């Protein structure tokens, strides 16, 4: 079996030291353009691939970060806008810092645990970003055991570094907007209880009702998978027997499914039912009616998560730090604020501004 080229082979071919070759290959400063070109040419001639030969790098790193998304493919594709913006933020910082981002999809927490175990035991990655934490998240203990730097996007259960929105504030903000327009019978389509963000948004919904003196009713809280068809089914099942004047959906995809169900039953949005959701997307902007929604600023979530992770990798310190990115409410047609006023105009309010009662 032929031995693969090492960084020492590249350095020898280019006539430089191993440390200079490493700097050139990883896009670091301190190397002239001429030397960098010579090193890259040598690497190409020797068919050297630094991201698959971490043991040969001067610093022992792979320059690779694993992105674990423990969700179904159906969930991933139905929420494509959310993940696209999130991945862009992650990729932008990783690329700028000289790292490669590798995506791993897991259909369940157990599958994610197996993937993570394989990655950390083989030292195939320098660190991990994990999305969509659940209340079980069995893989977290495995990562801690190997002391691999990792950041969770979403609120994890237990101690871990994470970047998230305050999802209780998100649920509160959306519900409060409907209450301010006179609604008291507000249905809430939550996502699966296994996700921490779904539970947190439900808590925010309940808090807004309580503060306004509106009784909480369990019959108004429904759950669906985060796919359009399931949300449509849930609304069709509940609408004939439960009275409500407004609806809050935990995601834009669920809002679309809900509105579709209402339309099929002859109910018009926002004339008959007001709708607010979470997640700003092309879908929210261009759906008819356009959706009033809470913008989570997913690209910023990704940027902050990657910055935190790379700092841990390069400092050699595993931290437990939580960072919150502020969300904002974007007012469009579906809530009724713009209904009959020409529609289409957008108005944005930040979470802190909304909570303080300003603006």
Tab-separated table of C-alpha atoms in Angstrom:
chain	number	residue	atom	x	y	z
A	1	UNK	CA	0.000	0.000	0.000
A	2	UNK	CA	1.452	3.379	-1.003
A	3	UNK	CA	2.095	5.803	1.846
A	4	UNK	CA	0.234	9.087	1.459
A	5	UNK	CA	2.235	12.291	1.277
A	6	UNK	CA	2.853	14.056	4.582
A	7	UNK	CA	3.344	17.709	5.353
A	8	UNK	CA	7.058	16.962	5.725
A	9	UNK	CA	7.112	15.739	2.116
A	10	UNK	CA	5.398	18.944	1.004
A	11	UNK	CA	7.851	21.083	2.993
A	12	UNK	CA	10.835	19.223	1.516
A	13	UNK	CA	9.508	19.541	-2.058
A	14	UNK	CA	8.870	23.283	-1.561
A	15	UNK	CA	12.187	23.870	0.203
A	16	UNK	CA	10.641	25.301	3.385
A	17	UNK	CA	10.247	24.299	7.024
A	18	UNK	CA	7.287	22.204	8.212
A	19	UNK	CA	5.905	25.170	10.167
A	20	UNK	CA	6.062	27.424	7.076
A	21	UNK	CA	4.320	24.751	5.000
A	22	UNK	CA	1.586	24.500	7.643
A	23	UNK	CA	1.062	28.275	7.631
A	24	UNK	CA	0.857	28.345	3.838
A	25	UNK	CA	-1.549	25.409	3.572
A	26	UNK	CA	-3.872	26.831	6.205
A	27	UNK	CA	-4.032	30.359	4.814
A	28	UNK	CA	-2.247	31.908	7.786
A	29	UNK	CA	-0.320	35.207	7.649
A	30	UNK	CA	3.466	35.400	7.814
A	31	UNK	CA	4.153	33.688	4.475
A	32	UNK	CA	5.007	35.530	1.262
A	33	UNK	CA	2.797	35.069	-1.793
A	34	UNK	CA	5.695	33.415	-3.649
A	35	UNK	CA	6.353	30.905	-0.852
A	36	UNK	CA	2.646	30.157	-0.421
A	37	UNK	CA	2.323	29.442	-4.149
A	38	UNK	CA	5.371	27.135	-4.039
A	39	UNK	CA	3.937	25.181	-1.080
A	40	UNK	CA	0.501	24.858	-2.679
A	41	UNK	CA	2.095	23.690	-5.946
A	42	UNK	CA	4.106	21.068	-4.049
A	43	UNK	CA	0.984	19.873	-2.234
A	44	UNK	CA	-0.849	19.544	-5.551
A	45	UNK	CA	2.026	17.632	-7.172
A	46	UNK	CA	2.195	15.225	-4.214
A	47	UNK	CA	-1.611	14.884	-3.990
A	48	UNK	CA	-1.432	15.987	-0.346
A	49	UNK	CA	-4.761	16.560	1.438
A	50	UNK	CA	-4.247	18.316	4.786
A	51	UNK	CA	-7.829	17.841	5.987
A	52	UNK	CA	-7.404	14.035	5.855
A	53	UNK	CA	-3.953	13.947	7.383
A	54	UNK	CA	-4.247	15.706	10.709
A	55	UNK	CA	-1.583	13.595	12.368
A	56	UNK	CA	0.964	15.039	9.932
A	57	UNK	CA	0.201	18.680	10.610
A	58	UNK	CA	2.627	20.559	12.783
A	59	UNK	CA	-0.089	21.449	15.308
A	60	UNK	CA	-1.834	18.065	15.193
A	61	UNK	CA	-5.151	19.577	14.068
A	62	UNK	CA	-7.459	18.512	11.273
A	63	UNK	CA	-8.710	22.068	10.615
A	64	UNK	CA	-12.113	20.370	10.298
A	65	UNK	CA	-15.239	21.096	12.319
A	66	UNK	CA	-18.101	18.630	12.410
A	67	UNK	CA	-21.642	19.986	12.174
A	68	UNK	CA	-24.140	17.499	13.627
A	69	UNK	CA	-27.839	17.985	12.845
A	70	UNK	CA	-29.812	15.309	14.744
A	71	UNK	CA	-33.044	15.779	12.797
A	72	UNK	CA	-34.915	13.917	10.086
A	73	UNK	CA	-34.248	14.785	6.458
A	74	UNK	CA	-37.910	15.754	6.161
A	75	UNK	CA	-37.448	18.294	8.969
A	76	UNK	CA	-34.196	19.552	7.429
A	77	UNK	CA	-35.692	20.176	3.997
A	78	UNK	CA	-38.979	21.612	5.263
A	79	UNK	CA	-36.978	24.117	7.349
A	80	UNK	CA	-34.413	24.729	4.599
A	81	UNK	CA	-34.418	28.522	4.966
A	82	UNK	CA	-33.584	28.345	8.687
A	83	UNK	CA	-30.713	25.918	8.191
A	84	UNK	CA	-29.387	27.654	5.063
A	85	UNK	CA	-28.935	30.941	6.950
A	86	UNK	CA	-27.517	29.140	9.973
A	87	UNK	CA	-25.012	27.195	7.848
A	88	UNK	CA	-23.985	30.365	6.007
A	89	UNK	CA	-23.084	32.018	9.290
A	90	UNK	CA	-21.119	28.967	10.422
A	91	UNK	CA	-19.342	28.570	7.080
A	92	UNK	CA	-18.433	32.265	6.807
A	93	UNK	CA	-16.486	32.250	10.079
A	94	UNK	CA	-15.002	28.772	9.561
A	95	UNK	CA	-13.693	29.704	6.116
A	96	UNK	CA	-12.291	33.008	7.352
A	97	UNK	CA	-10.410	31.192	10.114
A	98	UNK	CA	-9.076	28.463	7.824
A	99	UNK	CA	-11.380	25.610	8.861
A	100	UNK	CA	-13.471	23.182	6.811
A	101	UNK	CA	-17.073	22.522	7.886
A	102	UNK	CA	-18.399	18.971	7.438
A	103	UNK	CA	-22.141	18.299	7.796
A	104	UNK	CA	-23.483	15.089	9.347
A	105	UNK	CA	-27.226	14.349	9.340
A	106	UNK	CA	-28.627	11.993	11.985
A	107	UNK	CA	-32.229	10.783	11.931
A	108	UNK	CA	-32.304	10.383	15.728
A	109	UNK	CA	-30.417	11.191	18.921
A	110	UNK	CA	-29.082	7.620	19.000
A	111	UNK	CA	-27.720	7.934	15.464
A	112	UNK	CA	-26.158	11.286	16.386
A	113	UNK	CA	-24.505	9.651	19.403
A	114	UNK	CA	-22.938	6.969	17.170
A	115	UNK	CA	-21.691	9.557	14.669
A	116	UNK	CA	-20.201	11.712	17.398
A	117	UNK	CA	-18.547	8.737	19.092
A	118	UNK	CA	-16.885	7.775	15.807
A	119	UNK	CA	-15.711	11.329	15.105
A	120	UNK	CA	-14.273	12.052	18.542
A	121	UNK	CA	-12.609	8.656	18.981
A	122	UNK	CA	-10.897	8.896	15.597
A	123	UNK	CA	-9.937	12.536	16.210
A	124	UNK	CA	-11.403	13.325	12.789
A	125	UNK	CA	-12.502	16.814	13.857
A	126	UNK	CA	-11.110	19.577	16.039
A	127	UNK	CA	-14.528	20.491	17.403
A	128	UNK	CA	-18.265	20.048	16.971
A	129	UNK	CA	-21.314	22.237	16.425
A	130	UNK	CA	-24.586	20.498	17.322
A	131	UNK	CA	-28.030	21.806	16.378
A	132	UNK	CA	-31.518	21.057	17.710
A	133	UNK	CA	-30.781	19.776	21.221
A	134	UNK	CA	-33.414	17.560	22.818
A	135	UNK	CA	-34.197	16.730	26.424
A	136	UNK	CA	-32.249	13.467	26.167
A	137	UNK	CA	-29.188	14.402	24.025
A	138	UNK	CA	-27.269	11.207	24.978
A	139	UNK	CA	-24.218	12.296	22.994
A	140	UNK	CA	-23.226	15.192	25.272
A	141	UNK	CA	-21.619	12.931	27.873
A	142	UNK	CA	-19.579	11.190	25.171
A	143	UNK	CA	-18.165	14.514	23.970
A	144	UNK	CA	-17.321	15.620	27.505
A	145	UNK	CA	-15.519	12.330	28.153
A	146	UNK	CA	-13.116	13.038	25.298
A	147	UNK	CA	-12.856	16.746	26.128
A	148	UNK	CA	-13.566	17.747	22.533
A	149	UNK	CA	-14.569	21.430	22.190
A	150	UNK	CA	-18.208	21.755	21.169
A	151	UNK	CA	-20.971	24.354	20.949
A	152	UNK	CA	-24.693	23.656	20.847
A	153	UNK	CA	-27.025	25.852	18.778
A	154	UNK	CA	-30.099	25.820	20.968
A	155	UNK	CA	-30.509	25.494	24.715
A	156	UNK	CA	-29.005	22.203	25.875
A	157	UNK	CA	-30.086	20.273	28.936
A	158	UNK	CA	-27.127	20.292	31.294
A	159	UNK	CA	-23.883	22.213	31.197
A	160	UNK	CA	-22.509	23.110	27.773
A	161	UNK	CA	-21.503	26.115	25.709
A	162	UNK	CA	-24.394	27.230	23.547
A	163	UNK	CA	-25.726	29.996	21.317
A	164	UNK	CA	-29.470	30.520	21.116
A	165	UNK	CA	-32.342	32.960	21.111
A	166	UNK	CA	-34.260	33.419	24.333
A	167	UNK	CA	-37.102	31.235	23.114
A	168	UNK	CA	-39.291	32.069	26.088
A	169	UNK	CA	-39.008	35.720	25.012
A	170	UNK	CA	-39.783	34.668	21.424
A	171	UNK	CA	-43.003	32.929	22.472
A	172	UNK	CA	-43.880	35.834	24.769
A	173	UNK	CA	-43.297	38.445	22.051
A	174	UNK	CA	-45.447	36.721	19.432
A	175	UNK	CA	-48.290	36.023	21.873
A	176	UNK	CA	-48.175	39.519	23.327
A	177	UNK	CA	-48.594	41.004	19.852
A	178	UNK	CA	-51.841	39.087	19.385
A	179	UNK	CA	-53.074	40.014	22.870
A	180	UNK	CA	-52.415	43.698	22.141
A	181	UNK	CA	-54.820	43.395	19.215
A	182	UNK	CA	-57.601	42.119	21.444
A	183	UNK	CA	-57.219	38.357	21.081
A	184	UNK	CA	-57.838	36.132	24.094
A	185	UNK	CA	-58.546	32.764	22.465
A	186	UNK	CA	-55.117	32.136	20.939
A	187	UNK	CA	-54.329	28.652	19.661
A	188	UNK	CA	-50.686	27.568	19.722
A	189	UNK	CA	-49.235	24.942	17.377
A	190	UNK	CA	-46.056	23.826	19.091
A	191	UNK	CA	-43.442	21.468	17.737
A	192	UNK	CA	-42.461	18.138	19.290
A	193	UNK	CA	-41.855	18.196	23.039
A	194	UNK	CA	-38.453	16.562	22.568
A	195	UNK	CA	-36.948	19.868	21.355
A	196	UNK	CA	-36.030	22.388	24.054
A	197	UNK	CA	-36.973	25.387	21.882
A	198	UNK	CA	-40.556	24.101	21.571
A	199	UNK	CA	-40.940	23.837	25.331
A	200	UNK	CA	-39.417	27.287	25.823
A	201	UNK	CA	-41.740	28.965	23.298
A	202	UNK	CA	-44.702	27.333	25.011
A	203	UNK	CA	-43.526	28.767	28.348
A	204	UNK	CA	-43.326	32.222	26.734
A	205	UNK	CA	-46.860	31.812	25.359
A	206	UNK	CA	-48.143	30.921	28.829
A	207	UNK	CA	-46.281	33.808	30.453
A	208	UNK	CA	-47.790	36.366	28.050
A	209	UNK	CA	-51.297	35.043	28.740
A	210	UNK	CA	-50.717	35.125	32.493
A	211	UNK	CA	-49.381	38.695	32.449
A	212	UNK	CA	-52.441	39.827	30.471
A	213	UNK	CA	-54.850	38.040	32.795
A	214	UNK	CA	-55.943	35.668	30.021
A	215	UNK	CA	-56.694	32.145	31.275
A	216	UNK	CA	-54.475	29.386	29.887
A	217	UNK	CA	-56.400	26.574	28.199
A	218	UNK	CA	-54.709	23.278	27.379
A	219	UNK	CA	-57.252	22.598	24.633
A	220	UNK	CA	-55.728	25.482	22.646
A	221	UNK	CA	-52.222	23.963	22.635
A	222	UNK	CA	-51.600	21.494	19.814
A	223	UNK	CA	-48.460	19.717	18.647
A	224	UNK	CA	-47.225	18.698	15.237
A	225	UNK	CA	-43.988	17.671	13.608
A	226	UNK	CA	-42.239	20.610	11.965
A	227	UNK	CA	-43.647	19.855	8.528
A	228	UNK	CA	-46.500	21.515	6.656
A	229	UNK	CA	-48.671	18.421	6.223
A	230	UNK	CA	-48.729	17.565	9.920
A	231	UNK	CA	-49.633	21.123	10.953
A	232	UNK	CA	-52.429	21.103	8.367
A	233	UNK	CA	-53.769	17.850	9.806
A	234	UNK	CA	-53.691	19.133	13.401
A	235	UNK	CA	-55.653	22.292	12.548
A	236	UNK	CA	-58.276	20.336	10.622
A	237	UNK	CA	-58.719	18.021	13.602
A	238	UNK	CA	-59.120	20.816	16.153
A	239	UNK	CA	-60.818	23.691	14.341
A	240	UNK	CA	-64.352	22.222	14.207
A	241	UNK	CA	-64.500	21.647	17.972
A	242	UNK	CA	-62.405	24.460	19.505
A	243	UNK	CA	-63.140	28.180	19.224
A	244	UNK	CA	-60.234	30.601	18.717
A	245	UNK	CA	-59.641	33.967	17.025
A	246	UNK	CA	-55.866	33.846	16.559
A	247	UNK	CA	-53.159	31.262	16.066
A	248	UNK	CA	-49.452	31.209	16.927
A	249	UNK	CA	-47.260	28.678	15.109
A	250	UNK	CA	-43.870	27.628	16.466
A	251	UNK	CA	-42.392	27.809	12.933
A	252	UNK	CA	-43.165	29.346	9.552
A	253	UNK	CA	-43.661	25.894	8.023
A	254	UNK	CA	-46.361	25.066	10.573
A	255	UNK	CA	-48.031	28.435	9.958
A	256	UNK	CA	-48.293	27.667	6.248
A	257	UNK	CA	-49.828	24.272	7.008
A	258	UNK	CA	-52.298	25.895	9.412
A	259	UNK	CA	-53.356	28.602	6.935
A	260	UNK	CA	-53.769	26.014	4.214
A	261	UNK	CA	-56.099	24.012	6.485
A	262	UNK	CA	-58.111	27.120	7.364
A	263	UNK	CA	-58.464	28.088	3.698
A	264	UNK	CA	-59.697	24.602	2.822
A	265	UNK	CA	-62.381	24.998	5.495
A	266	UNK	CA	-63.456	28.396	4.141
A	267	UNK	CA	-61.720	30.468	6.849
A	268	UNK	CA	-59.818	33.548	5.692
A	269	UNK	CA	-56.584	34.847	7.216
A	270	UNK	CA	-56.436	37.486	8.611
A	271	UNK	CA	-60.112	38.433	8.213
A	272	UNK	CA	-61.395	35.536	10.340
A	273	UNK	CA	-58.270	34.261	12.119
A	274	UNK	CA	-55.049	36.182	12.832
A	275	UNK	CA	-51.794	34.237	12.490
A	276	UNK	CA	-48.282	34.886	13.831
A	277	UNK	CA	-45.324	32.510	13.557
A	278	UNK	CA	-41.595	32.149	14.227
A	279	UNK	CA	-38.786	32.080	11.603
A	280	UNK	CA	-38.174	34.735	8.963
A	281	UNK	CA	-37.851	33.204	5.496
A	282	UNK	CA	-38.625	33.572	1.808
A	283	UNK	CA	-41.732	31.547	2.572
A	284	UNK	CA	-42.851	34.043	5.230
A	285	UNK	CA	-42.203	37.010	2.940
A	286	UNK	CA	-43.899	35.705	-0.189
A	287	UNK	CA	-46.734	33.555	1.147
A	288	UNK	CA	-50.275	34.907	0.692
A	289	UNK	CA	-50.938	36.516	3.082
A	290	UNK	CA	-47.376	37.441	4.010
A	291	UNK	CA	-46.561	36.151	7.487
A	292	UNK	CA	-46.054	38.204	10.619
A	293	UNK	CA	-43.127	36.401	12.189
A	294	UNK	CA	-40.316	36.497	14.726
A	295	UNK	CA	-36.903	36.769	13.052
A	296	UNK	CA	-34.345	34.631	14.900
A	297	UNK	CA	-31.355	36.046	12.956
A	298	UNK	CA	-30.036	32.574	12.176
A	299	UNK	CA	-26.918	33.767	10.359
A	300	UNK	CA	-25.825	35.611	13.498
A	301	UNK	CA	-26.513	32.464	15.546
A	302	UNK	CA	-24.154	30.571	13.243
A	303	UNK	CA	-21.468	33.253	13.303
A	304	UNK	CA	-21.450	33.523	17.086
A	305	UNK	CA	-21.405	29.742	17.543
A	306	UNK	CA	-18.437	29.275	15.220
A	307	UNK	CA	-16.504	32.163	16.766
A	308	UNK	CA	-16.998	30.659	20.224
A	309	UNK	CA	-15.965	27.173	19.092
A	310	UNK	CA	-12.820	28.274	17.255
A	311	UNK	CA	-11.793	30.358	20.249
A	312	UNK	CA	-12.042	27.238	22.427
A	313	UNK	CA	-10.087	25.150	19.905
A	314	UNK	CA	-7.263	27.654	19.544
A	315	UNK	CA	-7.067	28.522	23.252
A	316	UNK	CA	-7.134	24.849	24.214
A	317	UNK	CA	-9.827	25.544	26.816
A	318	UNK	CA	-13.295	23.949	26.901
A	319	UNK	CA	-15.704	26.536	28.292
A	320	UNK	CA	-19.310	26.481	29.439
A	321	UNK	CA	-20.725	29.737	28.127
A	322	UNK	CA	-24.187	30.769	26.956
A	323	UNK	CA	-24.748	33.473	24.321
A	324	UNK	CA	-28.183	34.820	23.397
A	325	UNK	CA	-28.959	36.508	20.071
A	326	UNK	CA	-31.896	38.918	20.232
A	327	UNK	CA	-34.912	38.127	18.059
A	328	UNK	CA	-37.252	40.684	16.484
A	329	UNK	CA	-40.905	40.762	15.432
A	330	UNK	CA	-41.645	41.519	11.768
A	331	UNK	CA	-45.227	42.668	11.230
A	332	UNK	CA	-46.843	41.794	7.905
A	333	UNK	CA	-50.352	40.845	6.767
A	334	UNK	CA	-51.264	37.579	8.497
A	335	UNK	CA	-51.867	39.106	11.937
A	336	UNK	CA	-54.349	41.648	10.565
A	337	UNK	CA	-52.391	44.807	11.397
A	338	UNK	CA	-52.052	45.640	7.696
A	339	UNK	CA	-55.329	44.053	6.605
A	340	UNK	CA	-57.359	46.521	4.539
A	341	UNK	CA	-54.540	49.087	4.625
A	342	UNK	CA	-52.833	48.172	1.404
A	343	UNK	CA	-50.760	45.421	3.096
A	344	UNK	CA	-47.223	44.450	2.284
A	345	UNK	CA	-45.512	47.018	4.507
A	346	UNK	CA	-43.162	45.570	7.090
A	347	UNK	CA	-42.516	46.847	10.578
A	348	UNK	CA	-39.871	45.384	12.847
A	349	UNK	CA	-39.665	45.454	16.630
A	350	UNK	CA	-36.821	44.058	18.717
A	351	UNK	CA	-37.461	41.829	21.697
A	352	UNK	CA	-36.116	44.282	24.261
A	353	UNK	CA	-38.044	47.176	22.717
A	354	UNK	CA	-41.233	45.117	22.651
A	355	UNK	CA	-40.873	43.979	26.259
A	356	UNK	CA	-40.246	47.471	27.553
A	357	UNK	CA	-43.385	48.729	25.872
A	358	UNK	CA	-41.527	51.267	23.736
A	359	UNK	CA	-42.166	51.988	20.109
